[in-house]
């Protein structure tokens, strides 16, 4: 079956602009989580959605937001981009139950200039 | 808040030797502990996981041990090979959210 798909793969934006990233989970998965990964850094949790509801949120400013649609596809939005937002943004999907594997997408590499 | 500490941040071992990565978690309600491997330029992928009702789990050269009393779990890789070179992340799941360790860069020396 198809894996987790993230679009676009690469993105270059200017400071102050906004950006929307998309994540299509594995069919049947209802949970989507978003992470920010900077070079040499770990996985910084942004938020998790389950059945269109935000279930958890990490310690990121309000410029970072997300949503999930009825088909479980998710989008995250970053407004008023800053240079420090340059990173690899990963999404991961799972069935949503407590102890199930999270499958990651290839990520979207965002560069802010 | 809940956190997971992972050590060491970098581990260099001779090919054929064993590697051990340790994680400590703070949330006593955590009951699921996966380990992910991220090769350079690739996405993280699950390599092994353990649930709180089990103390140890093995899969070929990889094993994970869990000590719930001490709230720590470890990844053991035996007979390391060049393809084991990667960043390894541990995580602990409490209420829905996976809490991640900072990662360990494993270097296999020929």
XYZ file of C-alpha atoms in Angstrom, chain B residues 1-2 5-6 13 16-17 21 25 37 40 42-43 45 52 56-57 63 65-66 69 73 85 89-90 92-93 105:
28
model
C 6.983 18.217 31.644
C 7.470 14.744 30.266
C 16.844 11.596 27.829
C 19.017 9.667 25.403
C 32.291 1.456 17.648
C 31.774 -6.296 14.657
C 31.544 -4.890 18.183
C 22.139 3.248 23.497
C 11.836 8.567 30.564
C 16.654 4.524 12.743
C 21.423 10.121 6.205
C 16.142 9.396 4.742
C 13.036 9.251 6.883
C 11.916 4.056 10.313
C 5.481 -2.197 29.122
C 13.110 -7.716 26.617
C 12.587 -8.194 22.909
C 17.418 -6.160 21.133
C 15.423 -4.052 27.224
C 13.015 -2.222 29.496
C 11.096 0.424 37.902
C 15.181 1.267 28.246
C 25.622 3.715 10.734
C 15.943 7.804 18.194
C 14.151 6.372 21.185
C 8.136 6.808 24.932
C 4.382 7.068 24.548
C 24.634 9.184 15.967
